Amino acid sequence: MNEKYLYPLMAVIALFLVAYVGVEAVGLQWLFGIIIPFMALITFVVGFVMRVNDWARSPVPFAIPTTCGQQESLPWIKPNKIDNPFTTGGVIIRMALEILLFRSLFRNTTCKLNEGPTISYVWEKWLWLFSLAFHYSFLTVLVRHLRFFLEPVPSSLQILDKLDGFLQIGLPGVMISGVVLLAAAMFLLLRRIVISQVRYFSLAADFFPLFLIIAIAVSGIMMRYFTKVDIVGVKELTMGMVTFHPHIPDGIGAIFYVHVFFVSVLLAYFPFSKLMHLGGVFLSPTRNVRCNTRAHRHINPWNPKVKVHTYAEYEDDFREKMIGAGLPVEKEL
Amino acid sequence: MYDKNKIVAGLVIFVAIVTFPFWYNLGNASSAPEPKLSEKAKAAKECVVPKESMKSEHMRILDLWRDTVVRDANRIYNTGKGKTFNMSLSTGEESCTGCHDNKAEFCDKCHNYASVDPYCWDCHIAPKEKKPEENK
């Protein structure tokens, strides 16, 4: 075992125990069902805005776009308009492909040392595939949860439920997104544990969110398919929260409070963690800057105002003396 | 702040999305629904299993019953307390809807609230809604 994933695992188990004992033995439903979620949400929103604000205040001293194609230069050299965007339109397409399809992960290769010795770079799309599966299933799960927070529930959410559960396995029907979310998160975790190079650069801050998200998914799946909670009571609680009439209905199982506590911890932890790539992906200068470094000069925004004395001014000061000494001048007297 | 307009616009969109449930439900304090039991169900006092398990397990029971009836041709459910029920959603007096005869007041109340749309009624015919005077 390795402390980099042992400590986060123990932290998640401790969080489970805190919530479970707190609700089951001490009866702190108010704390875990209302106060902590509210505080977590405030921390999430305020922390997120402050973090983005901090980034927005940081000047970008150099134009440092990453180039993955030929830059716009001479008319007879064909530029790559998306991978080396020269215009704002190109940047928008590049950013959209990055944010929606994780294009940079698609470029992932793995390095292999062969006999000889020669080196080869091999096709490796699993990280891209599972990241995409993970993020989109997480989004679907998140959107599906809106049914607990909206009344009346919009019909678009019911269509999403139908699509997600179209396999009609068992009752309550299996939701594809939940299964994919758990499977993809497990892959991303095992990748960090099994591949020695990835394990070497993985830190506790990488493992903690993964364990936490896996715990959220497992507790949610437990609630839906196995131990069951009073779903009408759950909606009563969540609706009380979003209409600012907090209220704890009786008889909701402790597993629900555990689930909510995990989500609260994730939300509160979010602005201080690597999870901020949600906001950061929009603000990475290597991606959102135009690759026009040959055509335009990028001026460092923190350059101090330098007082310069140009040659024209110098000549103005000394013209007579220069002519007297026989030196050439640009402007005669 | 650099690129102030873009940053502020992005943050406004972010906050609007995160707080969406709060302003969607503004001024709308709906309370949890209470399914209405029919007179017959009230008189019977007990269902096939106790109320609390019924609340969380009824879908699984119905799923199991369907398989038992269709695959094993076993139509009788014994509660273990000497009472038997017909394992059917909508056929006869001893079925689910024989007792719970008002879908809108019984099934739909919670299902709609929790946005659950079970596919029972794709095949089964919902019990006829009786008018109040017929109910007496």
Tab-separated table of C-alpha atoms in Angstrom:
chain	number	residue	atom	x	y	z
A	1	MET	CA	0.000	0.000	0.000
A	2	ASN	CA	0.958	3.550	-0.603
A	3	GLU	CA	0.082	6.437	1.693
A	4	LYS	CA	-0.915	8.566	-1.301
A	5	TYR	CA	-4.027	6.506	-1.777
A	6	LEU	CA	-4.308	5.018	1.677
A	7	TYR	CA	-4.898	8.365	3.399
A	8	PRO	CA	-7.611	9.551	0.982
A	9	LEU	CA	-9.328	6.176	1.293
A	10	MET	CA	-9.254	6.410	5.071
A	11	ALA	CA	-10.530	9.997	4.874
A	12	VAL	CA	-13.539	8.895	2.825
A	13	ILE	CA	-14.259	6.032	5.226
A	14	ALA	CA	-14.012	8.495	8.120
A	15	LEU	CA	-16.459	10.827	6.361
A	16	PHE	CA	-18.869	7.924	5.968
A	17	LEU	CA	-18.603	7.096	9.671
A	18	VAL	CA	-19.046	10.726	10.716
A	19	ALA	CA	-22.287	11.041	8.758
A	20	TYR	CA	-23.586	7.557	9.583
A	21	VAL	CA	-22.936	7.786	13.305
A	22	GLY	CA	-24.028	11.429	13.389
A	23	VAL	CA	-27.434	10.577	11.948
A	24	GLU	CA	-28.029	7.080	13.237
A	25	ALA	CA	-26.700	7.401	16.793
A	26	VAL	CA	-26.741	11.114	17.582
A	27	GLY	CA	-29.719	12.167	15.452
A	28	LEU	CA	-28.079	15.135	13.744
A	29	GLN	CA	-30.410	15.083	10.710
A	30	TRP	CA	-30.594	18.876	10.743
A	31	LEU	CA	-26.858	19.229	10.588
A	32	PHE	CA	-26.250	16.688	7.816
A	33	GLY	CA	-29.455	17.294	5.879
A	34	ILE	CA	-29.690	21.077	5.881
A	35	ILE	CA	-26.907	23.087	7.529
A	36	ILE	CA	-23.895	21.340	5.983
A	37	PRO	CA	-25.384	21.168	2.443
A	38	PHE	CA	-26.228	24.880	2.567
A	39	MET	CA	-22.795	25.852	3.810
A	40	ALA	CA	-21.177	23.583	1.218
A	41	LEU	CA	-23.165	25.193	-1.577
A	42	ILE	CA	-22.194	28.686	-0.438
A	43	THR	CA	-18.546	27.626	-0.176
A	44	PHE	CA	-18.760	26.138	-3.659
A	45	VAL	CA	-20.245	29.210	-5.343
A	46	VAL	CA	-18.234	31.856	-3.477
A	47	GLY	CA	-15.013	29.832	-3.645
A	48	PHE	CA	-15.470	29.172	-7.356
A	49	VAL	CA	-16.085	32.845	-8.143
A	50	MET	CA	-13.107	33.940	-6.038
A	51	ARG	CA	-10.815	31.411	-7.657
A	52	VAL	CA	-11.820	32.487	-11.171
A	53	ASN	CA	-11.496	36.120	-10.106
A	54	ASP	CA	-7.978	35.379	-8.891
A	55	TRP	CA	-7.072	33.838	-12.240
A	56	ALA	CA	-8.638	36.723	-14.135
A	57	ARG	CA	-6.465	39.180	-12.219
A	58	SER	CA	-3.275	37.341	-13.157
A	59	PRO	CA	-1.711	38.902	-16.243
A	60	VAL	CA	-0.535	36.678	-19.069
A	61	PRO	CA	2.989	37.976	-19.729
A	62	PHE	CA	3.605	35.927	-22.855
A	63	ALA	CA	1.423	34.615	-25.635
A	64	ILE	CA	1.958	30.917	-25.000
A	65	PRO	CA	-0.541	29.054	-27.144
A	66	THR	CA	0.250	25.393	-27.667
A	67	THR	CA	0.532	24.697	-31.349
A	68	CYS	CA	-0.529	21.448	-32.880
A	69	GLY	CA	-0.354	22.501	-36.507
A	70	GLN	CA	1.102	24.989	-38.974
A	71	GLN	CA	0.739	28.623	-37.980
A	72	GLU	CA	-0.715	31.183	-40.367
A	73	SER	CA	2.258	32.711	-42.186
A	74	LEU	CA	2.919	33.101	-45.910
A	75	PRO	CA	0.006	32.780	-48.309
A	76	TRP	CA	1.362	29.662	-50.006
A	77	ILE	CA	1.824	27.720	-46.741
A	78	LYS	CA	-1.373	26.022	-45.687
A	79	PRO	CA	-2.195	26.891	-42.062
A	80	ASN	CA	-4.058	24.626	-39.661
A	81	LYS	CA	-6.976	26.841	-38.704
A	82	ILE	CA	-8.215	24.856	-35.674
A	83	ASP	CA	-5.072	23.382	-34.130
A	84	ASN	CA	-3.211	26.638	-34.579
A	85	PRO	CA	-6.025	29.188	-34.515
A	86	PHE	CA	-5.203	32.585	-35.953
A	87	THR	CA	-8.630	34.133	-35.426
A	88	THR	CA	-11.088	34.304	-32.533
A	89	GLY	CA	-13.403	31.975	-34.464
A	90	GLY	CA	-10.641	29.397	-34.644
A	91	VAL	CA	-10.027	29.747	-30.906
A	92	ILE	CA	-13.726	29.213	-30.190
A	93	ILE	CA	-13.768	26.004	-32.275
A	94	ARG	CA	-10.588	24.793	-30.608
A	95	MET	CA	-11.971	25.519	-27.125
A	96	ALA	CA	-15.304	23.856	-27.915
A	97	LEU	CA	-13.560	20.708	-29.120
A	98	GLU	CA	-11.404	20.711	-25.999
A	99	ILE	CA	-14.244	21.318	-23.553
A	100	LEU	CA	-16.851	19.069	-25.157
A	101	LEU	CA	-14.694	16.290	-26.618
A	102	PHE	CA	-11.420	16.441	-24.625
A	103	ARG	CA	-9.377	16.686	-27.800
A	104	SER	CA	-6.023	16.963	-26.019
A	105	LEU	CA	-6.603	13.614	-24.313
A	106	PHE	CA	-7.333	12.138	-27.722
A	107	ARG	CA	-3.720	12.842	-28.632
A	108	ASN	CA	-2.546	10.655	-25.781
A	109	THR	CA	0.070	8.089	-26.702
A	110	THR	CA	2.024	5.679	-24.603
A	111	CYS	CA	5.755	5.307	-24.866
A	112	LYS	CA	7.245	1.833	-25.345
A	113	LEU	CA	10.885	0.787	-25.290
A	114	ASN	CA	11.578	-2.010	-27.766
A	115	GLU	CA	14.564	-4.258	-28.349
A	116	GLY	CA	17.326	-2.538	-30.153
A	117	PRO	CA	16.807	-0.320	-28.200
A	118	THR	CA	14.230	1.654	-30.147
A	119	ILE	CA	11.383	3.664	-28.832
A	120	SER	CA	7.844	3.676	-30.162
A	121	TYR	CA	4.752	5.677	-29.327
A	122	VAL	CA	1.638	3.590	-29.271
A	123	TRP	CA	-2.049	4.415	-29.776
A	124	GLU	CA	-3.638	4.922	-26.338
A	125	LYS	CA	-7.227	6.077	-26.294
A	126	TRP	CA	-8.485	4.493	-23.085
A	127	LEU	CA	-7.893	7.555	-20.926
A	128	TRP	CA	-9.779	9.713	-23.422
A	129	LEU	CA	-12.639	7.228	-23.709
A	130	PHE	CA	-13.121	6.734	-19.987
A	131	SER	CA	-12.736	10.428	-19.184
A	132	LEU	CA	-15.402	11.234	-21.720
A	133	ALA	CA	-17.656	8.473	-20.345
A	134	PHE	CA	-17.011	9.653	-16.792
A	135	HIS	CA	-17.736	13.346	-17.378
A	136	TYR	CA	-20.823	12.853	-19.520
A	137	SER	CA	-22.358	10.231	-17.247
A	138	PHE	CA	-21.652	12.486	-14.266
A	139	LEU	CA	-23.407	15.332	-16.059
A	140	THR	CA	-26.380	13.084	-16.857
A	141	VAL	CA	-26.615	11.923	-13.252
A	142	LEU	CA	-26.422	15.526	-12.069
A	143	VAL	CA	-29.168	16.672	-14.438
A	144	ARG	CA	-31.355	13.706	-13.502
A	145	HIS	CA	-31.090	14.762	-9.853
A	146	LEU	CA	-32.908	17.975	-10.743
A	147	ARG	CA	-36.122	15.971	-10.344
A	148	PHE	CA	-35.605	16.366	-6.603
A	149	PHE	CA	-35.144	20.116	-6.841
A	150	LEU	CA	-37.850	21.201	-9.273
A	151	GLU	CA	-41.600	21.126	-8.791
A	152	PRO	CA	-43.336	20.625	-11.197
A	153	VAL	CA	-40.697	18.491	-12.882
A	154	PRO	CA	-40.142	19.610	-16.503
A	155	SER	CA	-41.024	16.960	-19.078
A	156	SER	CA	-37.521	17.174	-20.586
A	157	LEU	CA	-36.217	15.535	-17.412
A	158	GLN	CA	-38.697	12.697	-17.835
A	159	ILE	CA	-37.471	12.184	-21.396
A	160	LEU	CA	-33.915	12.034	-20.074
A	161	ASP	CA	-34.986	9.452	-17.475
A	162	LYS	CA	-36.650	7.380	-20.184
A	163	LEU	CA	-33.546	7.482	-22.380
A	164	ASP	CA	-31.225	6.719	-19.491
A	165	GLY	CA	-33.369	3.802	-18.333
A	166	PHE	CA	-34.353	2.463	-21.719
A	167	LEU	CA	-32.849	-0.959	-21.040
A	168	GLN	CA	-35.729	-1.543	-18.574
A	169	ILE	CA	-33.720	-3.931	-16.424
A	170	GLY	CA	-35.418	-4.629	-13.109
A	171	LEU	CA	-37.508	-2.233	-11.079
A	172	PRO	CA	-36.580	0.464	-10.270
A	173	GLY	CA	-35.031	0.386	-13.730
A	174	VAL	CA	-31.265	0.470	-14.090
A	175	MET	CA	-29.979	3.876	-15.200
A	176	ILE	CA	-27.135	3.530	-17.681
A	177	SER	CA	-25.449	6.744	-16.531
A	178	GLY	CA	-25.099	5.487	-12.949
A	179	VAL	CA	-23.406	2.272	-14.027
A	180	VAL	CA	-21.125	4.044	-16.511
A	181	LEU	CA	-20.198	6.671	-13.915
A	182	LEU	CA	-19.100	4.055	-11.406
A	183	ALA	CA	-17.270	1.933	-13.990
A	184	ALA	CA	-15.422	4.905	-15.488
A	185	ALA	CA	-14.462	6.288	-12.065
A	186	MET	CA	-13.129	2.842	-11.142
A	187	PHE	CA	-11.070	2.802	-14.341
A	188	LEU	CA	-9.622	6.238	-13.600
A	189	LEU	CA	-8.751	5.072	-10.090
A	190	LEU	CA	-7.204	1.756	-11.176
A	191	ARG	CA	-5.215	3.575	-13.864
A	192	ARG	CA	-3.539	5.611	-11.141
A	193	ILE	CA	-2.887	2.558	-8.977
A	194	VAL	CA	-1.860	-0.045	-11.548
A	195	ILE	CA	0.329	1.891	-14.005
A	196	SER	CA	3.551	2.501	-12.095
A	197	GLN	CA	4.516	5.760	-13.845
A	198	VAL	CA	1.065	7.239	-13.241
A	199	ARG	CA	1.117	6.028	-9.649
A	200	TYR	CA	4.450	7.791	-9.181
A	201	PHE	CA	3.098	11.226	-10.026
A	202	SER	CA	-0.345	10.728	-8.436
A	203	LEU	CA	-0.860	12.554	-5.181
A	204	ALA	CA	-3.397	12.300	-2.398
A	205	ALA	CA	-5.172	15.241	-4.058
A	206	ASP	CA	-5.726	13.048	-7.119
A	207	PHE	CA	-7.022	10.069	-5.202
A	208	PHE	CA	-9.293	11.867	-2.748
A	209	PRO	CA	-11.814	13.186	-5.315
A	210	LEU	CA	-11.841	9.810	-7.057
A	211	PHE	CA	-12.592	7.949	-3.841
A	212	LEU	CA	-15.166	10.558	-2.924
A	213	ILE	CA	-16.945	10.344	-6.287
A	214	ILE	CA	-16.899	6.551	-6.134
A	215	ALA	CA	-18.389	6.755	-2.626
A	216	ILE	CA	-21.085	9.136	-3.899
A	217	ALA	CA	-21.932	6.789	-6.763
A	218	VAL	CA	-21.977	3.706	-4.536
A	219	SER	CA	-24.173	5.349	-1.888
A	220	GLY	CA	-26.545	6.593	-4.606
A	221	ILE	CA	-26.772	3.166	-6.229
A	222	MET	CA	-27.329	1.570	-2.813
A	223	MET	CA	-30.212	3.938	-2.176
A	224	ARG	CA	-31.887	3.408	-5.515
A	225	TYR	CA	-31.535	-0.356	-5.898
A	226	PHE	CA	-30.746	-1.983	-2.574
A	227	THR	CA	-31.351	-0.464	0.842
A	228	LYS	CA	-34.020	2.020	-0.366
A	229	VAL	CA	-35.022	5.311	1.156
A	230	ASP	CA	-38.347	7.089	1.311
A	231	ILE	CA	-38.117	8.966	-1.961
A	232	VAL	CA	-41.108	11.233	-1.313
A	233	GLY	CA	-39.547	12.195	2.020
A	234	VAL	CA	-36.272	12.923	0.226
A	235	LYS	CA	-37.985	15.246	-2.204
A	236	GLU	CA	-39.810	16.916	0.675
A	237	LEU	CA	-36.408	17.665	2.229
A	238	THR	CA	-34.751	18.893	-0.981
A	239	MET	CA	-37.754	21.015	-1.946
A	240	GLY	CA	-37.744	22.518	1.536
A	241	MET	CA	-34.135	23.448	0.946
A	242	VAL	CA	-34.583	25.139	-2.444
A	243	THR	CA	-37.695	27.027	-1.323
A	244	PHE	CA	-35.964	28.167	1.902
A	245	HIS	CA	-38.429	26.326	4.124
A	246	PRO	CA	-36.011	23.763	5.562
A	247	HIS	CA	-37.749	20.779	7.031
A	248	ILE	CA	-36.623	17.251	7.968
A	249	PRO	CA	-39.240	14.596	7.243
A	250	ASP	CA	-39.181	11.480	9.410
A	251	GLY	CA	-38.034	8.103	8.285
A	252	ILE	CA	-35.428	8.843	5.598
A	253	GLY	CA	-32.683	6.224	5.894
A	254	ALA	CA	-29.227	7.190	7.184
A	255	ILE	CA	-27.695	6.250	3.826
A	256	PHE	CA	-29.361	9.335	2.333
A	257	TYR	CA	-27.594	11.627	4.797
A	258	VAL	CA	-24.331	9.833	4.059
A	259	HIS	CA	-24.855	10.480	0.333
A	260	VAL	CA	-25.681	14.144	0.938
A	261	PHE	CA	-22.687	14.541	3.239
A	262	PHE	CA	-20.342	13.115	0.587
A	263	VAL	CA	-21.770	15.506	-2.003
A	264	SER	CA	-21.440	18.419	0.443
A	265	VAL	CA	-17.789	17.571	1.055
A	266	LEU	CA	-17.193	17.377	-2.691
A	267	LEU	CA	-18.837	20.775	-3.241
A	268	ALA	CA	-16.959	22.440	-0.393
A	269	TYR	CA	-13.663	20.879	-1.469
A	270	PHE	CA	-14.180	21.787	-5.126
A	271	PRO	CA	-12.873	25.391	-5.264
A	272	PHE	CA	-9.662	24.468	-3.432
A	273	SER	CA	-8.818	21.421	-5.480
A	274	LYS	CA	-7.831	20.169	-8.909
A	275	LEU	CA	-11.537	19.810	-9.615
A	276	MET	CA	-11.381	23.506	-10.492
A	277	HIS	CA	-10.435	22.371	-13.984
A	278	LEU	CA	-14.168	22.879	-14.528
A	279	GLY	CA	-13.478	26.619	-14.552
A	280	GLY	CA	-9.825	26.382	-15.465
A	281	VAL	CA	-10.380	24.713	-18.812
A	282	PHE	CA	-11.923	27.963	-20.027
A	283	LEU	CA	-9.013	30.013	-18.737
A	284	SER	CA	-5.935	28.106	-19.864
A	285	PRO	CA	-3.773	30.555	-21.860
A	286	THR	CA	-2.175	27.746	-23.856
A	287	ARG	CA	-5.589	27.071	-25.398
A	288	ASN	CA	-7.589	30.294	-25.374
A	289	VAL	CA	-4.963	32.611	-26.871
A	290	ARG	CA	-4.750	33.179	-30.622
A	291	CYS	CA	-1.648	31.763	-32.295
A	292	ASN	CA	-0.793	35.033	-34.037
A	293	THR	CA	2.585	35.594	-32.437
A	294	ARG	CA	4.296	36.290	-35.768
A	295	ALA	CA	1.729	38.825	-36.904
A	296	HIS	CA	1.088	40.708	-33.647
A	297	ARG	CA	3.277	41.710	-30.767
A	298	HIS	CA	1.978	40.548	-27.414
A	299	ILE	CA	2.689	43.219	-24.819
A	300	ASN	CA	3.256	42.112	-21.276
A	301	PRO	CA	0.524	43.801	-19.237
A	302	TRP	CA	2.799	44.329	-16.245
A	303	ASN	CA	5.524	46.105	-18.230
A	304	PRO	CA	6.269	49.341	-16.358
A	305	LYS	CA	5.926	52.625	-18.201
A	306	VAL	CA	9.537	53.314	-19.322
A	307	LYS	CA	10.529	56.888	-20.089
A	308	VAL	CA	12.341	56.726	-23.426
A	309	HIS	CA	14.412	59.337	-25.240
A	310	THR	CA	14.157	58.716	-28.992
A	311	TYR	CA	16.809	59.623	-31.546
A	312	ALA	CA	14.543	62.345	-32.991
A	313	GLU	CA	14.391	64.006	-29.574
A	314	TYR	CA	18.165	63.618	-29.138
A	315	GLU	CA	18.741	65.325	-32.464
A	316	ASP	CA	16.372	68.131	-31.476
A	317	ASP	CA	18.462	68.695	-28.349
A	318	PHE	CA	21.851	68.767	-30.059
A	319	ARG	CA	21.190	69.670	-33.727
A	320	GLU	CA	23.222	72.880	-33.799
A	321	LYS	CA	26.184	71.312	-32.046
A	322	MET	CA	26.072	68.294	-34.348
A	323	ILE	CA	26.080	70.427	-37.453
A	324	GLY	CA	28.877	72.510	-35.951
A	325	ALA	CA	30.939	69.369	-35.436
A	326	GLY	CA	30.185	68.204	-38.971
A	327	LEU	CA	28.002	65.274	-37.940
A	328	PRO	CA	25.194	64.191	-40.309
A	329	VAL	CA	21.659	65.016	-39.176
A	330	GLU	CA	18.299	63.753	-40.411
A	331	LYS	CA	16.617	67.121	-40.237
A	332	GLU	CA	18.547	70.218	-41.274
A	333	LEU	CA	18.249	73.476	-39.345
B	1	MET	CA	-9.138	42.255	-14.057
B	2	TYR	CA	-8.267	41.193	-17.587
B	3	ASP	CA	-11.022	40.344	-20.117
B	4	LYS	CA	-13.531	41.634	-17.600
B	5	ASN	CA	-16.602	41.274	-19.828
B	6	LYS	CA	-15.950	37.650	-20.720
B	7	ILE	CA	-15.085	36.643	-17.145
B	8	VAL	CA	-18.119	38.350	-15.644
B	9	ALA	CA	-20.422	36.876	-18.305
B	10	GLY	CA	-19.012	33.401	-17.645
B	11	LEU	CA	-19.402	33.740	-13.889
B	12	VAL	CA	-22.969	35.029	-14.220
B	13	ILE	CA	-23.846	31.969	-16.334
B	14	PHE	CA	-22.157	29.705	-13.780
B	15	VAL	CA	-24.007	31.174	-10.808
B	16	ALA	CA	-27.308	31.144	-12.716
B	17	ILE	CA	-26.925	27.436	-13.519
B	18	VAL	CA	-25.904	26.459	-9.986
B	19	THR	CA	-28.732	28.391	-8.352
B	20	PHE	CA	-31.289	27.382	-11.008
B	21	PRO	CA	-33.462	25.304	-8.608
B	22	PHE	CA	-33.771	28.265	-6.237
B	23	TRP	CA	-35.267	30.665	-8.736
B	24	TYR	CA	-37.227	27.994	-10.614
B	25	ASN	CA	-39.191	27.270	-7.426
B	26	LEU	CA	-39.477	30.896	-6.352
B	27	GLY	CA	-42.723	31.550	-4.483
B	28	ASN	CA	-43.792	27.946	-4.901
B	29	ALA	CA	-43.863	26.143	-1.582
B	30	SER	CA	-45.530	22.879	-2.510
B	31	SER	CA	-45.927	20.259	0.174
B	32	ALA	CA	-45.358	16.545	-0.216
B	33	PRO	CA	-48.338	14.629	-1.584
B	34	GLU	CA	-50.387	12.272	0.552
B	35	PRO	CA	-51.771	9.337	-1.447
B	36	LYS	CA	-55.481	8.827	-0.789
B	37	LEU	CA	-56.562	5.364	0.261
B	38	SER	CA	-59.861	4.130	-1.131
B	39	GLU	CA	-62.630	3.144	1.304
B	40	LYS	CA	-62.027	-0.481	0.486
B	41	ALA	CA	-58.307	-0.256	1.196
B	42	LYS	CA	-59.004	1.529	4.464
B	43	ALA	CA	-61.435	-1.200	5.492
B	44	ALA	CA	-58.942	-3.954	4.606
B	45	LYS	CA	-56.409	-2.312	6.970
B	46	GLU	CA	-53.439	-4.268	5.632
B	47	CYS	CA	-51.770	-4.701	2.287
B	48	VAL	CA	-49.720	-7.670	1.053
B	49	VAL	CA	-46.766	-6.496	3.145
B	50	PRO	CA	-46.568	-3.775	5.842
B	51	LYS	CA	-46.997	-0.187	4.678
B	52	GLU	CA	-43.365	0.891	5.167
B	53	SER	CA	-41.973	-1.986	3.072
B	54	MET	CA	-44.716	-1.426	0.523
B	55	LYS	CA	-43.589	2.175	0.163
B	56	SER	CA	-40.065	1.219	-0.837
B	57	GLU	CA	-40.509	-2.277	-2.267
B	58	HIS	CA	-43.784	-2.251	-4.223
B	59	MET	CA	-42.043	-1.961	-7.582
B	60	ARG	CA	-39.859	-4.946	-6.849
B	61	ILE	CA	-42.855	-6.970	-5.665
B	62	LEU	CA	-44.762	-6.142	-8.842
B	63	ASP	CA	-41.739	-7.074	-10.958
B	64	LEU	CA	-41.387	-10.372	-9.099
B	65	TRP	CA	-45.100	-11.116	-9.348
B	66	ARG	CA	-45.112	-10.528	-13.069
B	67	ASP	CA	-42.326	-13.073	-13.529
B	68	THR	CA	-43.961	-15.564	-11.148
B	69	VAL	CA	-47.281	-15.380	-12.982
B	70	VAL	CA	-45.915	-15.368	-16.515
B	71	ARG	CA	-43.146	-17.936	-16.071
B	72	ASP	CA	-44.417	-20.226	-13.296
B	73	ALA	CA	-48.192	-19.761	-13.729
B	74	ASN	CA	-48.391	-19.190	-9.997
B	75	ARG	CA	-51.121	-16.634	-9.350
B	76	ILE	CA	-51.672	-16.868	-5.616
B	77	TYR	CA	-49.670	-14.871	-3.089
B	78	ASN	CA	-49.804	-15.984	0.518
B	79	THR	CA	-48.999	-13.284	3.079
B	80	GLY	CA	-47.930	-15.911	5.606
B	81	LYS	CA	-50.746	-14.802	7.917
B	82	GLY	CA	-53.291	-17.014	6.241
B	83	LYS	CA	-54.398	-14.371	3.776
B	84	THR	CA	-54.082	-14.841	0.013
B	85	PHE	CA	-54.054	-12.340	-2.791
B	86	ASN	CA	-54.362	-12.622	-6.521
B	87	MET	CA	-50.950	-11.722	-8.002
B	88	SER	CA	-52.294	-9.263	-10.502
B	89	LEU	CA	-52.095	-5.548	-11.002
B	90	SER	CA	-55.495	-5.048	-12.548
B	91	THR	CA	-57.576	-8.271	-12.774
B	92	GLY	CA	-60.366	-8.855	-10.310
B	93	GLU	CA	-61.294	-7.742	-6.819
B	94	GLU	CA	-58.256	-9.379	-5.204
B	95	SER	CA	-55.734	-7.552	-7.404
B	96	CYS	CA	-53.833	-4.340	-6.600
B	97	THR	CA	-56.250	-2.046	-8.349
B	98	GLY	CA	-59.188	-4.068	-7.052
B	99	CYS	CA	-58.477	-2.376	-3.754
B	100	HIS	CA	-56.595	0.757	-4.803
B	101	ASP	CA	-59.141	1.694	-7.398
B	102	ASN	CA	-58.132	5.267	-8.076
B	103	LYS	CA	-54.905	5.614	-10.031
B	104	ALA	CA	-54.855	9.418	-9.971
B	105	GLU	CA	-55.342	9.658	-6.210
B	106	PHE	CA	-53.192	6.701	-5.221
B	107	CYS	CA	-50.421	5.842	-7.713
B	108	ASP	CA	-49.933	9.111	-9.544
B	109	LYS	CA	-49.696	11.375	-6.513
B	110	CYS	CA	-46.244	10.191	-5.436
B	111	HIS	CA	-45.099	9.110	-8.889
B	112	ASN	CA	-45.697	12.570	-10.316
B	113	TYR	CA	-44.075	14.261	-7.346
B	114	ALA	CA	-40.925	12.135	-7.639
B	115	SER	CA	-41.071	12.254	-11.454
B	116	VAL	CA	-41.412	8.502	-11.826
B	117	ASP	CA	-43.193	7.248	-14.904
B	118	PRO	CA	-43.618	3.487	-14.507
B	119	TYR	CA	-44.390	1.459	-17.592
B	120	CYS	CA	-47.218	-0.522	-15.875
B	121	TRP	CA	-49.846	1.313	-17.868
B	122	ASP	CA	-48.199	0.628	-21.215
B	123	CYS	CA	-49.943	-2.783	-21.046
B	124	HIS	CA	-52.412	-2.644	-18.168
B	125	ILE	CA	-55.599	-0.658	-18.301
B	126	ALA	CA	-55.937	1.776	-15.422
B	127	PRO	CA	-59.034	1.277	-13.268
B	128	LYS	CA	-61.967	3.410	-14.364
B	129	GLU	CA	-62.154	6.578	-12.338
B	130	LYS	CA	-65.441	6.466	-10.480
B	131	LYS	CA	-67.391	9.623	-10.003
B	132	PRO	CA	-67.930	10.563	-6.348
B	133	GLU	CA	-71.654	9.599	-6.334
B	134	GLU	CA	-70.857	6.121	-7.676
B	135	ASN	CA	-68.319	5.655	-4.959
B	136	LYS	CA	-70.941	5.649	-2.220
